[in-house]
Tab-separated table of C-alpha atoms in Angstrom:
chain	number	residue	atom	x	y	z
T	9	UNK	CA	-24.587	-152.140	317.700
T	10	UNK	CA	-26.411	-153.224	314.565
T	11	UNK	CA	-30.001	-154.422	314.511
T	12	UNK	CA	-30.939	-158.011	313.666
T	13	UNK	CA	-34.168	-156.821	312.049
T	14	UNK	CA	-35.072	-153.506	310.510
T	15	UNK	CA	-36.639	-151.371	313.262
T	16	UNK	CA	-36.669	-148.131	311.306
T	17	UNK	CA	-40.187	-147.595	309.976
T	18	UNK	CA	-41.067	-144.418	308.115
T	19	UNK	CA	-44.712	-143.514	308.313
T	20	UNK	CA	-44.140	-140.306	306.386
T	21	UNK	CA	-41.323	-140.316	303.836
T	22	UNK	CA	-41.571	-136.542	303.467
T	23	UNK	CA	-40.699	-135.960	307.123
T	24	UNK	CA	-37.395	-134.329	308.026
T	25	UNK	CA	-36.284	-137.421	309.934
T	26	UNK	CA	-36.334	-139.444	306.698
T	27	UNK	CA	-33.127	-137.707	305.614
T	28	UNK	CA	-31.177	-139.288	308.478
T	29	UNK	CA	-32.398	-142.868	308.133
T	30	UNK	CA	-29.682	-143.624	305.590
T	31	UNK	CA	-27.039	-142.463	308.120
T	32	UNK	CA	-28.415	-144.834	310.767
T	33	UNK	CA	-28.391	-147.731	308.297
T	34	UNK	CA	-24.811	-146.882	307.371
T	35	UNK	CA	-23.791	-147.048	311.052
T	36	UNK	CA	-25.458	-150.462	311.355
T	37	UNK	CA	-23.558	-151.627	308.256
T	38	UNK	CA	-20.245	-150.492	309.760
T	39	UNK	CA	-20.941	-152.482	312.943
T	40	UNK	CA	-21.662	-155.596	310.875
T	41	UNK	CA	-18.413	-155.121	308.949
T	42	UNK	CA	-16.516	-154.925	312.242
T	43	UNK	CA	-18.031	-158.263	313.279
T	44	UNK	CA	-16.696	-159.735	310.011
T	45	UNK	CA	-13.142	-158.462	310.802
T	46	UNK	CA	-13.106	-156.095	307.853
T	47	UNK	CA	-10.403	-154.004	309.579
T	48	UNK	CA	-7.883	-156.797	309.021
T	49	UNK	CA	-9.184	-158.832	306.089
T	50	UNK	CA	-10.404	-155.935	303.938
T	51	UNK	CA	-8.505	-152.799	304.946
T	52	UNK	CA	-5.084	-154.234	305.719
T	53	UNK	CA	-4.878	-157.253	303.400
T	54	UNK	CA	-6.397	-155.498	300.371
T	55	UNK	CA	-4.814	-152.133	301.280
T	56	UNK	CA	-8.114	-150.276	301.101
T	57	UNK	CA	-9.049	-146.993	302.693
T	58	UNK	CA	-10.966	-147.349	306.019
T	59	UNK	CA	-14.675	-146.576	305.861
T	60	UNK	CA	-16.177	-143.878	308.051
T	61	UNK	CA	-19.632	-143.908	309.647
T	62	UNK	CA	-21.187	-141.874	306.825
T	63	UNK	CA	-18.962	-142.944	303.891
T	64	UNK	CA	-21.705	-144.296	301.611
T	65	UNK	CA	-24.398	-141.902	302.871
T	66	UNK	CA	-22.794	-138.679	301.565
T	67	UNK	CA	-21.492	-138.401	297.959
T	68	UNK	CA	-17.955	-136.981	298.011
T	69	UNK	CA	-15.865	-138.669	295.296
T	70	UNK	CA	-18.079	-140.829	293.001
T	71	UNK	CA	-15.205	-142.664	291.330
T	72	UNK	CA	-13.461	-143.650	294.560
T	73	UNK	CA	-16.725	-144.462	296.353
T	74	UNK	CA	-17.948	-146.675	293.487
T	75	UNK	CA	-14.658	-148.624	293.459
T	76	UNK	CA	-14.817	-149.044	297.253
T	77	UNK	CA	-18.460	-150.133	296.988
T	78	UNK	CA	-17.761	-152.820	294.375
T	79	UNK	CA	-14.625	-154.038	296.199
T	80	UNK	CA	-16.495	-154.293	299.511
T	81	UNK	CA	-19.425	-156.088	297.842
T	82	UNK	CA	-17.023	-158.576	296.223
T	83	UNK	CA	-15.303	-159.162	299.587
T	84	UNK	CA	-18.655	-159.813	301.320
T	85	UNK	CA	-19.638	-162.277	298.570
T	86	UNK	CA	-16.332	-164.106	299.061
T	87	UNK	CA	-16.952	-164.126	302.828
T	88	UNK	CA	-20.226	-165.916	302.087
T	89	UNK	CA	-18.289	-168.717	300.374
T	90	UNK	CA	-18.684	-167.884	296.669
T	91	UNK	CA	-15.862	-167.191	294.233
T	92	UNK	CA	-16.002	-163.592	293.057
T	93	UNK	CA	-13.114	-161.845	291.340
T	94	UNK	CA	-12.102	-158.495	292.871
T	95	UNK	CA	-13.185	-155.696	290.520
T	96	UNK	CA	-10.630	-153.459	288.839
T	97	UNK	CA	-10.899	-149.738	288.122
T	98	UNK	CA	-10.808	-150.453	284.374
T	99	UNK	CA	-13.755	-152.889	284.455
T	100	UNK	CA	-17.123	-152.057	282.956
T	101	UNK	CA	-19.323	-150.726	285.818
T	102	UNK	CA	-22.500	-152.120	284.262
T	103	UNK	CA	-21.167	-155.690	284.178
T	104	UNK	CA	-19.873	-155.457	287.754
T	105	UNK	CA	-23.221	-154.149	289.033
T	106	UNK	CA	-25.122	-156.854	287.143
T	107	UNK	CA	-22.969	-159.591	288.735
T	108	UNK	CA	-23.612	-158.204	292.230
T	109	UNK	CA	-27.368	-157.943	291.632
T	110	UNK	CA	-27.459	-161.485	290.198
T	111	UNK	CA	-25.927	-162.783	293.428
T	112	UNK	CA	-28.529	-160.879	295.461
T	113	UNK	CA	-31.289	-162.526	293.461
T	114	UNK	CA	-29.674	-165.924	294.045
T	115	UNK	CA	-29.952	-165.473	297.830
T	116	UNK	CA	-33.588	-164.307	297.509
T	117	UNK	CA	-32.972	-160.612	298.211
T	118	UNK	CA	-35.516	-158.425	296.361
T	119	UNK	CA	-34.041	-155.861	293.977
T	120	UNK	CA	-36.731	-153.294	293.204
T	121	UNK	CA	-34.613	-150.514	291.733
T	122	UNK	CA	-32.798	-149.994	288.396
T	123	UNK	CA	-29.068	-150.886	288.242
T	124	UNK	CA	-28.049	-147.318	287.332
T	125	UNK	CA	-28.895	-146.275	290.920
T	126	UNK	CA	-25.638	-147.980	291.995
T	127	UNK	CA	-23.312	-146.207	289.536
T	128	UNK	CA	-22.566	-143.428	292.046
T	129	UNK	CA	-21.566	-145.951	294.714
T	130	UNK	CA	-23.483	-143.992	297.387
T	131	UNK	CA	-27.015	-143.552	298.632
T	132	UNK	CA	-29.664	-145.747	300.170
T	133	UNK	CA	-29.556	-148.328	297.357
T	134	UNK	CA	-25.794	-148.927	297.743
T	135	UNK	CA	-26.188	-149.240	301.532
T	136	UNK	CA	-29.150	-151.600	300.998
T	137	UNK	CA	-27.011	-153.900	298.823
T	138	UNK	CA	-24.043	-153.918	301.218
T	139	UNK	CA	-26.284	-154.380	304.274
T	140	UNK	CA	-27.957	-157.469	302.799
T	141	UNK	CA	-24.598	-158.900	301.698
T	142	UNK	CA	-23.240	-158.373	305.229
T	143	UNK	CA	-26.302	-160.086	306.743
T	144	UNK	CA	-25.797	-163.047	304.421
T	145	UNK	CA	-22.083	-163.292	305.281
T	146	UNK	CA	-22.862	-163.217	309.022
T	147	UNK	CA	-25.527	-165.880	308.509
T	148	UNK	CA	-23.139	-168.121	306.571
T	149	UNK	CA	-20.479	-167.817	309.289
T	150	UNK	CA	-23.128	-168.737	311.907
T	151	UNK	CA	-22.544	-165.757	314.138
T	152	UNK	CA	-24.837	-165.553	317.176
T	153	UNK	CA	-25.222	-163.028	319.934
T	154	UNK	CA	-24.812	-164.078	323.551
T	155	UNK	CA	-27.240	-162.926	326.171
T	156	UNK	CA	-25.951	-160.184	328.423
T	157	UNK	CA	-25.254	-161.264	332.011
T	158	UNK	CA	-25.901	-158.466	334.486
T	159	UNK	CA	-24.339	-158.928	337.948
T	160	UNK	CA	-26.117	-157.030	340.748
T	161	UNK	CA	-24.080	-154.610	342.828
T	162	UNK	CA	-24.599	-156.684	346.008
T	163	UNK	CA	-23.157	-159.808	344.391
T	164	UNK	CA	-20.171	-158.096	342.809
T	165	UNK	CA	-17.106	-159.863	344.179
T	166	UNK	CA	-14.588	-157.549	345.707
T	167	UNK	CA	-10.883	-158.244	345.368
T	168	UNK	CA	-9.512	-160.343	348.160
T	169	UNK	CA	-6.369	-159.169	349.848
T	170	UNK	CA	-4.191	-161.655	351.585
T	171	UNK	CA	-3.287	-161.073	355.210
T	172	UNK	CA	0.423	-160.681	354.462
T	173	UNK	CA	-0.278	-158.072	351.786
T	174	UNK	CA	-2.685	-156.244	354.091
T	175	UNK	CA	-0.098	-156.118	356.877
T	176	UNK	CA	2.551	-154.791	354.475
T	177	UNK	CA	0.207	-152.087	353.203
T	178	UNK	CA	-0.799	-151.168	356.751
T	179	UNK	CA	2.842	-150.953	357.887
T	180	UNK	CA	3.712	-148.760	354.880
T	181	UNK	CA	0.843	-146.383	355.609
T	182	UNK	CA	1.826	-146.249	359.300
T	183	UNK	CA	5.437	-145.402	358.432
T	184	UNK	CA	4.328	-142.599	356.107
T	185	UNK	CA	1.965	-141.174	358.698
T	186	UNK	CA	4.610	-141.414	361.436
T	187	UNK	CA	7.147	-139.592	359.271
T	188	UNK	CA	4.572	-136.909	358.568
T	189	UNK	CA	3.458	-136.420	362.156
T	190	UNK	CA	6.818	-136.650	363.964
T	191	UNK	CA	6.902	-132.935	364.588
T	192	UNK	CA	3.317	-132.869	365.935
T	193	UNK	CA	2.002	-133.258	369.440
T	194	UNK	CA	2.251	-136.671	371.093
T	195	UNK	CA	-1.338	-136.495	372.273
T	196	UNK	CA	-2.717	-137.053	368.746
T	197	UNK	CA	-4.376	-140.444	368.242
T	198	UNK	CA	-2.158	-142.627	366.035
T	199	UNK	CA	-3.162	-145.645	363.991
T	200	UNK	CA	-0.354	-147.814	365.399
T	201	UNK	CA	-1.697	-147.412	368.944
T	202	UNK	CA	-5.091	-148.675	367.891
T	203	UNK	CA	-3.556	-151.569	365.920
T	204	UNK	CA	-1.414	-152.735	368.863
T	205	UNK	CA	-4.276	-152.529	371.324
T	206	UNK	CA	-6.563	-154.330	368.930
T	207	UNK	CA	-4.091	-157.178	368.368
T	208	UNK	CA	-3.414	-157.610	372.123
T	209	UNK	CA	-6.962	-157.428	373.422
T	210	UNK	CA	-9.102	-158.508	370.446
T	211	UNK	CA	-10.805	-161.366	372.372
T	212	UNK	CA	-11.372	-159.352	375.559
T	213	UNK	CA	-12.440	-156.215	373.658
T	214	UNK	CA	-10.120	-154.130	375.812
T	215	UNK	CA	-10.432	-150.403	375.241
T	216	UNK	CA	-8.108	-148.197	377.358
T	217	UNK	CA	-9.618	-145.041	378.712
T	218	UNK	CA	-6.579	-142.850	377.940
T	219	UNK	CA	-7.052	-143.486	374.223
T	220	UNK	CA	-10.801	-142.977	374.169
T	221	UNK	CA	-10.377	-139.536	375.643
T	222	UNK	CA	-8.826	-137.325	373.005
T	223	UNK	CA	-6.639	-134.443	374.127
T	224	UNK	CA	-6.281	-132.988	370.614
T	225	UNK	CA	-7.094	-129.334	370.124
T	226	UNK	CA	-10.076	-128.964	367.839
T	227	UNK	CA	-8.708	-125.976	365.931
T	228	UNK	CA	-5.311	-127.611	365.361
T	229	UNK	CA	-7.043	-130.778	364.194
T	230	UNK	CA	-9.172	-128.759	361.756
T	231	UNK	CA	-6.091	-127.004	360.349
T	232	UNK	CA	-4.280	-130.316	359.976
T	233	UNK	CA	-7.304	-131.830	358.259
T	234	UNK	CA	-7.451	-128.958	355.803
T	235	UNK	CA	-3.752	-129.353	355.065
T	236	UNK	CA	-3.902	-133.126	354.504
T	237	UNK	CA	-7.312	-133.225	352.766
T	238	UNK	CA	-6.021	-132.782	349.154
T	239	UNK	CA	-3.698	-135.765	349.636
T	240	UNK	CA	-6.529	-137.985	350.896
T	241	UNK	CA	-8.590	-137.727	347.702
T	242	UNK	CA	-9.218	-141.014	345.930
T	243	UNK	CA	-9.297	-140.854	342.137
T	244	UNK	CA	-11.415	-143.544	340.504
T	245	UNK	CA	-10.717	-144.045	336.808
T	246	UNK	CA	-13.919	-144.361	334.823
T	247	UNK	CA	-14.217	-147.019	332.184
T	248	UNK	CA	-15.754	-145.773	328.934
T	249	UNK	CA	-17.222	-149.234	328.348
T	250	UNK	CA	-19.137	-149.251	331.617
T	251	UNK	CA	-22.887	-149.408	330.949
T	252	UNK	CA	-23.622	-147.449	334.138
T	253	UNK	CA	-21.703	-144.485	332.758
T	254	UNK	CA	-23.716	-144.696	329.559
T	255	UNK	CA	-26.961	-144.711	331.538
T	256	UNK	CA	-25.853	-141.635	333.483
T	257	UNK	CA	-24.974	-139.896	330.251
T	258	UNK	CA	-28.358	-140.825	328.783
T	259	UNK	CA	-30.146	-139.470	331.836
T	260	UNK	CA	-28.127	-136.250	331.697
T	261	UNK	CA	-28.818	-135.829	328.000
T	262	UNK	CA	-32.486	-136.536	328.529
T	263	UNK	CA	-32.683	-133.895	331.247
T	264	UNK	CA	-30.870	-131.413	328.985
T	265	UNK	CA	-33.263	-132.199	326.133
T	266	UNK	CA	-36.262	-131.779	328.442
T	267	UNK	CA	-34.879	-128.477	329.698
T	268	UNK	CA	-34.133	-127.094	326.248
T	269	UNK	CA	-37.245	-128.521	324.639
T	270	UNK	CA	-39.599	-126.013	326.245
T	271	UNK	CA	-37.944	-122.962	324.673
T	272	UNK	CA	-37.263	-124.737	321.386
T	273	UNK	CA	-40.825	-126.035	321.207
T	274	UNK	CA	-42.192	-122.521	321.612
T	275	UNK	CA	-39.976	-121.235	318.813
T	276	UNK	CA	-40.915	-124.152	316.565
T	277	UNK	CA	-44.629	-123.593	317.259
T	278	UNK	CA	-44.230	-119.917	316.435
T	279	UNK	CA	-42.362	-120.785	313.249
T	280	UNK	CA	-45.061	-123.333	312.355
T	281	UNK	CA	-47.776	-120.712	312.782
T	282	UNK	CA	-45.875	-118.214	310.642
T	283	UNK	CA	-45.315	-120.778	307.884
T	284	UNK	CA	-48.997	-121.784	308.023
T	285	UNK	CA	-50.081	-118.166	307.687
T	286	UNK	CA	-47.737	-117.591	304.773
T	287	UNK	CA	-49.005	-120.735	303.015
T	288	UNK	CA	-52.595	-119.630	303.522
T	289	UNK	CA	-51.786	-116.210	302.059
T	290	UNK	CA	-50.069	-117.815	299.077
T	291	UNK	CA	-53.035	-120.122	298.519
T	292	UNK	CA	-55.498	-117.225	298.720
T	293	UNK	CA	-53.402	-115.156	296.330
T	294	UNK	CA	-53.188	-118.076	293.922
T	295	UNK	CA	-56.975	-118.498	293.920
T	296	UNK	CA	-57.424	-114.743	293.315
T	297	UNK	CA	-54.951	-114.765	290.425
T	298	UNK	CA	-56.657	-117.802	288.885
T	299	UNK	CA	-60.014	-116.036	289.019
T	300	UNK	CA	-58.592	-112.854	287.495
T	301	UNK	CA	-56.721	-114.653	284.738
T	302	UNK	CA	-59.404	-117.218	283.881
T	303	UNK	CA	-60.982	-115.173	280.971
T	304	UNK	CA	-57.551	-114.457	279.526
T	305	UNK	CA	-56.607	-118.131	279.844
T	306	UNK	CA	-59.815	-119.183	278.058
T	307	UNK	CA	-59.115	-116.719	275.254
T	308	UNK	CA	-55.551	-117.990	275.059
T	309	UNK	CA	-56.786	-121.584	274.761
T	310	UNK	CA	-59.192	-120.584	271.924
T	311	UNK	CA	-56.365	-118.828	270.082
T	312	UNK	CA	-54.161	-121.873	270.551
T	313	UNK	CA	-56.864	-124.091	268.992
T	314	UNK	CA	-57.270	-121.671	266.040
T	315	UNK	CA	-53.514	-121.590	265.551
T	316	UNK	CA	-53.423	-125.399	265.519
T	317	UNK	CA	-56.128	-125.501	262.844
T	318	UNK	CA	-54.331	-122.911	260.698
T	319	UNK	CA	-51.077	-124.846	261.012
T	320	UNK	CA	-52.846	-128.034	259.957
T	321	UNK	CA	-54.339	-126.314	256.894
T	322	UNK	CA	-50.988	-124.794	255.999
T	323	UNK	CA	-49.389	-128.243	256.308
T	324	UNK	CA	-51.976	-129.730	253.928
T	325	UNK	CA	-51.612	-126.897	251.396
T	326	UNK	CA	-47.840	-126.932	251.552
T	327	UNK	CA	-47.909	-130.694	250.947
T	328	UNK	CA	-49.937	-130.196	247.694
T	329	UNK	CA	-47.623	-127.419	246.556
T	330	UNK	CA	-44.595	-129.606	247.134
T	331	UNK	CA	-46.086	-132.441	245.055
T	332	UNK	CA	-46.980	-130.095	242.199
T	333	UNK	CA	-43.530	-128.511	242.318
T	334	UNK	CA	-41.966	-131.942	241.956
T	335	UNK	CA	-44.173	-132.746	238.918
T	336	UNK	CA	-43.303	-129.365	237.369
T	337	UNK	CA	-39.581	-130.003	237.749
T	338	UNK	CA	-39.949	-133.393	236.111
T	339	UNK	CA	-41.876	-131.950	233.131
T	340	UNK	CA	-39.308	-129.157	232.784
T	341	UNK	CA	-36.485	-131.703	232.579
T	342	UNK	CA	-38.342	-133.676	229.877
T	343	UNK	CA	-38.995	-130.455	227.886
T	344	UNK	CA	-35.323	-129.506	228.022
T	345	UNK	CA	-34.381	-132.963	226.765
T	346	UNK	CA	-36.824	-132.727	223.823
T	347	UNK	CA	-35.552	-129.241	222.932
T	348	UNK	CA	-32.008	-130.533	222.848
T	349	UNK	CA	-32.937	-133.400	220.505
T	350	UNK	CA	-34.838	-131.035	218.158
T	351	UNK	CA	-31.865	-128.672	217.992
T	352	UNK	CA	-29.519	-131.514	217.076
T	353	UNK	CA	-31.822	-132.786	214.326
T	354	UNK	CA	-32.359	-129.283	212.861
T	355	UNK	CA	-28.657	-128.552	212.788
T	356	UNK	CA	-27.923	-131.927	211.096
T	357	UNK	CA	-30.495	-131.225	208.318
T	358	UNK	CA	-29.079	-127.819	207.308
T	359	UNK	CA	-25.422	-128.713	207.667
T	360	UNK	CA	-23.197	-130.595	205.060
T	361	UNK	CA	-21.066	-132.232	207.659
T	362	UNK	CA	-22.601	-135.720	207.119
T	363	UNK	CA	-21.735	-135.672	203.384
T	364	UNK	CA	-18.203	-134.644	204.108
T	365	UNK	CA	-17.954	-137.461	206.640
T	366	UNK	CA	-19.322	-139.937	204.068
T	367	UNK	CA	-16.768	-138.840	201.415
T	368	UNK	CA	-13.950	-139.152	203.912
T	369	UNK	CA	-15.138	-142.631	204.791
T	370	UNK	CA	-15.351	-143.709	201.109
T	371	UNK	CA	-11.828	-142.412	200.442
T	372	UNK	CA	-10.561	-144.272	203.454
T	373	UNK	CA	-12.252	-147.484	202.313
T	374	UNK	CA	-10.710	-147.177	198.785
T	375	UNK	CA	-7.265	-146.829	200.293
T	376	UNK	CA	-7.844	-149.868	202.457
T	377	UNK	CA	-9.046	-151.857	199.360
T	378	UNK	CA	-5.884	-150.900	197.418
T	379	UNK	CA	-3.711	-152.038	200.285
T	380	UNK	CA	-5.603	-155.312	200.452
T	381	UNK	CA	-5.163	-155.896	196.700
T	382	UNK	CA	-1.417	-155.350	197.002
T	383	UNK	CA	-1.233	-157.825	199.865
T	384	UNK	CA	-3.271	-160.352	197.875
T	385	UNK	CA	-0.888	-160.000	194.868
T	386	UNK	CA	2.149	-160.491	197.053
T	387	UNK	CA	0.621	-163.582	198.611
T	388	UNK	CA	-0.321	-165.066	195.176
T	389	UNK	CA	3.251	-164.523	193.915
T	390	UNK	CA	4.674	-166.200	197.012
T	391	UNK	CA	2.296	-169.136	196.532
T	392	UNK	CA	3.242	-169.523	192.858
T	393	UNK	CA	6.937	-169.511	193.699
T	394	UNK	CA	6.388	-172.169	196.319
T	395	UNK	CA	4.510	-174.388	193.840
T	396	UNK	CA	7.233	-174.011	191.199
T	397	UNK	CA	9.865	-174.872	193.751
T	398	UNK	CA	7.948	-177.931	194.854
T	399	UNK	CA	7.467	-179.103	191.223
T	400	UNK	CA	11.154	-178.707	190.460
T	401	UNK	CA	12.091	-180.646	193.524
T	402	UNK	CA	9.672	-183.426	192.566
T	403	UNK	CA	11.166	-183.763	189.052
T	404	UNK	CA	14.684	-183.928	190.461
T	405	UNK	CA	13.629	-186.648	192.823
T	406	UNK	CA	12.014	-188.629	190.001
T	407	UNK	CA	15.096	-188.332	187.741
T	408	UNK	CA	17.400	-189.535	190.483
T	409	UNK	CA	15.169	-192.522	191.155
T	410	UNK	CA	15.026	-193.619	187.474
T	411	UNK	CA	18.829	-193.474	187.061
T	412	UNK	CA	19.300	-195.675	190.018
T	413	UNK	CA	16.949	-198.347	188.599
T	414	UNK	CA	18.791	-198.479	185.273
T	415	UNK	CA	22.143	-199.117	186.878
C-alpha cells in the first residue's frame, strides 16, 4: 500500500540501499494508480500497455517508456479536472514536457531539475512527476482511508446452524458410518446409540452402564483408527488476504533472516576487512609514488611554463611577419601595375600605330563629309522643286480667280 507521506529518508546517498529507493517509490506509484482505477480508465479505454512494478525504474525501451510516461501524466492531469490533450508520438517532446512541468508549478510542486531529465521517460525524476500528479488526482477526488477494524478472536461470530440442518447433517453422517461399520462387531460404540439415549434422558441425565463399559478390543480399535484416519482429516483453505497469514510469513522470514545473518555477517565483515586493507595499500602506494615522482613533476611543470613562454613569443613574432608579408604583397602588386603602365607608354612612343590610326580616322571622316554633301545637295534640289511647284500652283489659282471676276 502506498504511503501518504514520504517515509524514505536517505542519510547517505552513496549507500547501496539508495539504488533501490526508486523501486520502492515506483511500487507506491502503482498502488496509487490502482486506487484511481487506471486498469479500466487508462489501460482498457486508451488501449495502453499495463505497467509493471518496476516499469519506470529500469530503462528498457526509451521511446515506448517516454510515450507511456507522457500519456499517463496527461491522464492524471485530466483526472485532476484540467483539460489536457493526449500526447501523440509525433509531438515535440520538449513542448510536451514543458506543459507537464508548467502544470506541476501551478499546483505548487517544486521542480528542481532540468527538463531534459524527463526525455528518457524513466528514472527518479519521471517517477517523482507521476507520483505528485497521482497525489494531486487523489486529493481532488477526495479519497480517504478508513481505519482498520480488528475483531478479536473471542468475539468472532461463528456461523449459526439451524436445528433442522444440524439434524440432517447428523443423520447423513450416521448413515455413512453405519454403512461403513455394518461388517464390524456389534459391541462397538455407535453415535446413534448415544444420540437416542441423549434425546430420551436429557433432563434426567440418564447414562446406561452397558454403554459406558466398552467391550471393544484395543488392538482392533487401533487398526480401525489407522485405517479411517486419512479420511478424517479436515482441510482448511487459507486466504491469501488474511493478515494473520502475513504475520506468520513475516515471523518466518524474520527467523530465516536472523538465522542466515550470522554467517552472512561474518563473510561481510571479512570482505570489509579485506577491502579496507586493499584501500590502505593503494593509499600507501599512491603516497609513495607521489613522493618519488614529485621532482619529475616539478621539472615537468617548469618545462611546461617555458614552452608556454616560447609559444607566446613565437605567436608575437609570427604576427609581425604576417603583417609585413601583407605589406610586401601590396607593394609588389603596385610595382607590377606601374611596370605595366611604363611598358605601354614606351611601346606607344616607338611605334607608328597611332599615326596610322589617325590617318584612317581622317579618311573615314572625309568619306562621311562627302556623303553628307551629297545628301545636302539632294535635299536642296527637292526643296527647290517644291518651291517651284508651289509658285506654279499659286499663279494658276490667281489666273482662275481673275477670269471669274471679269465674267
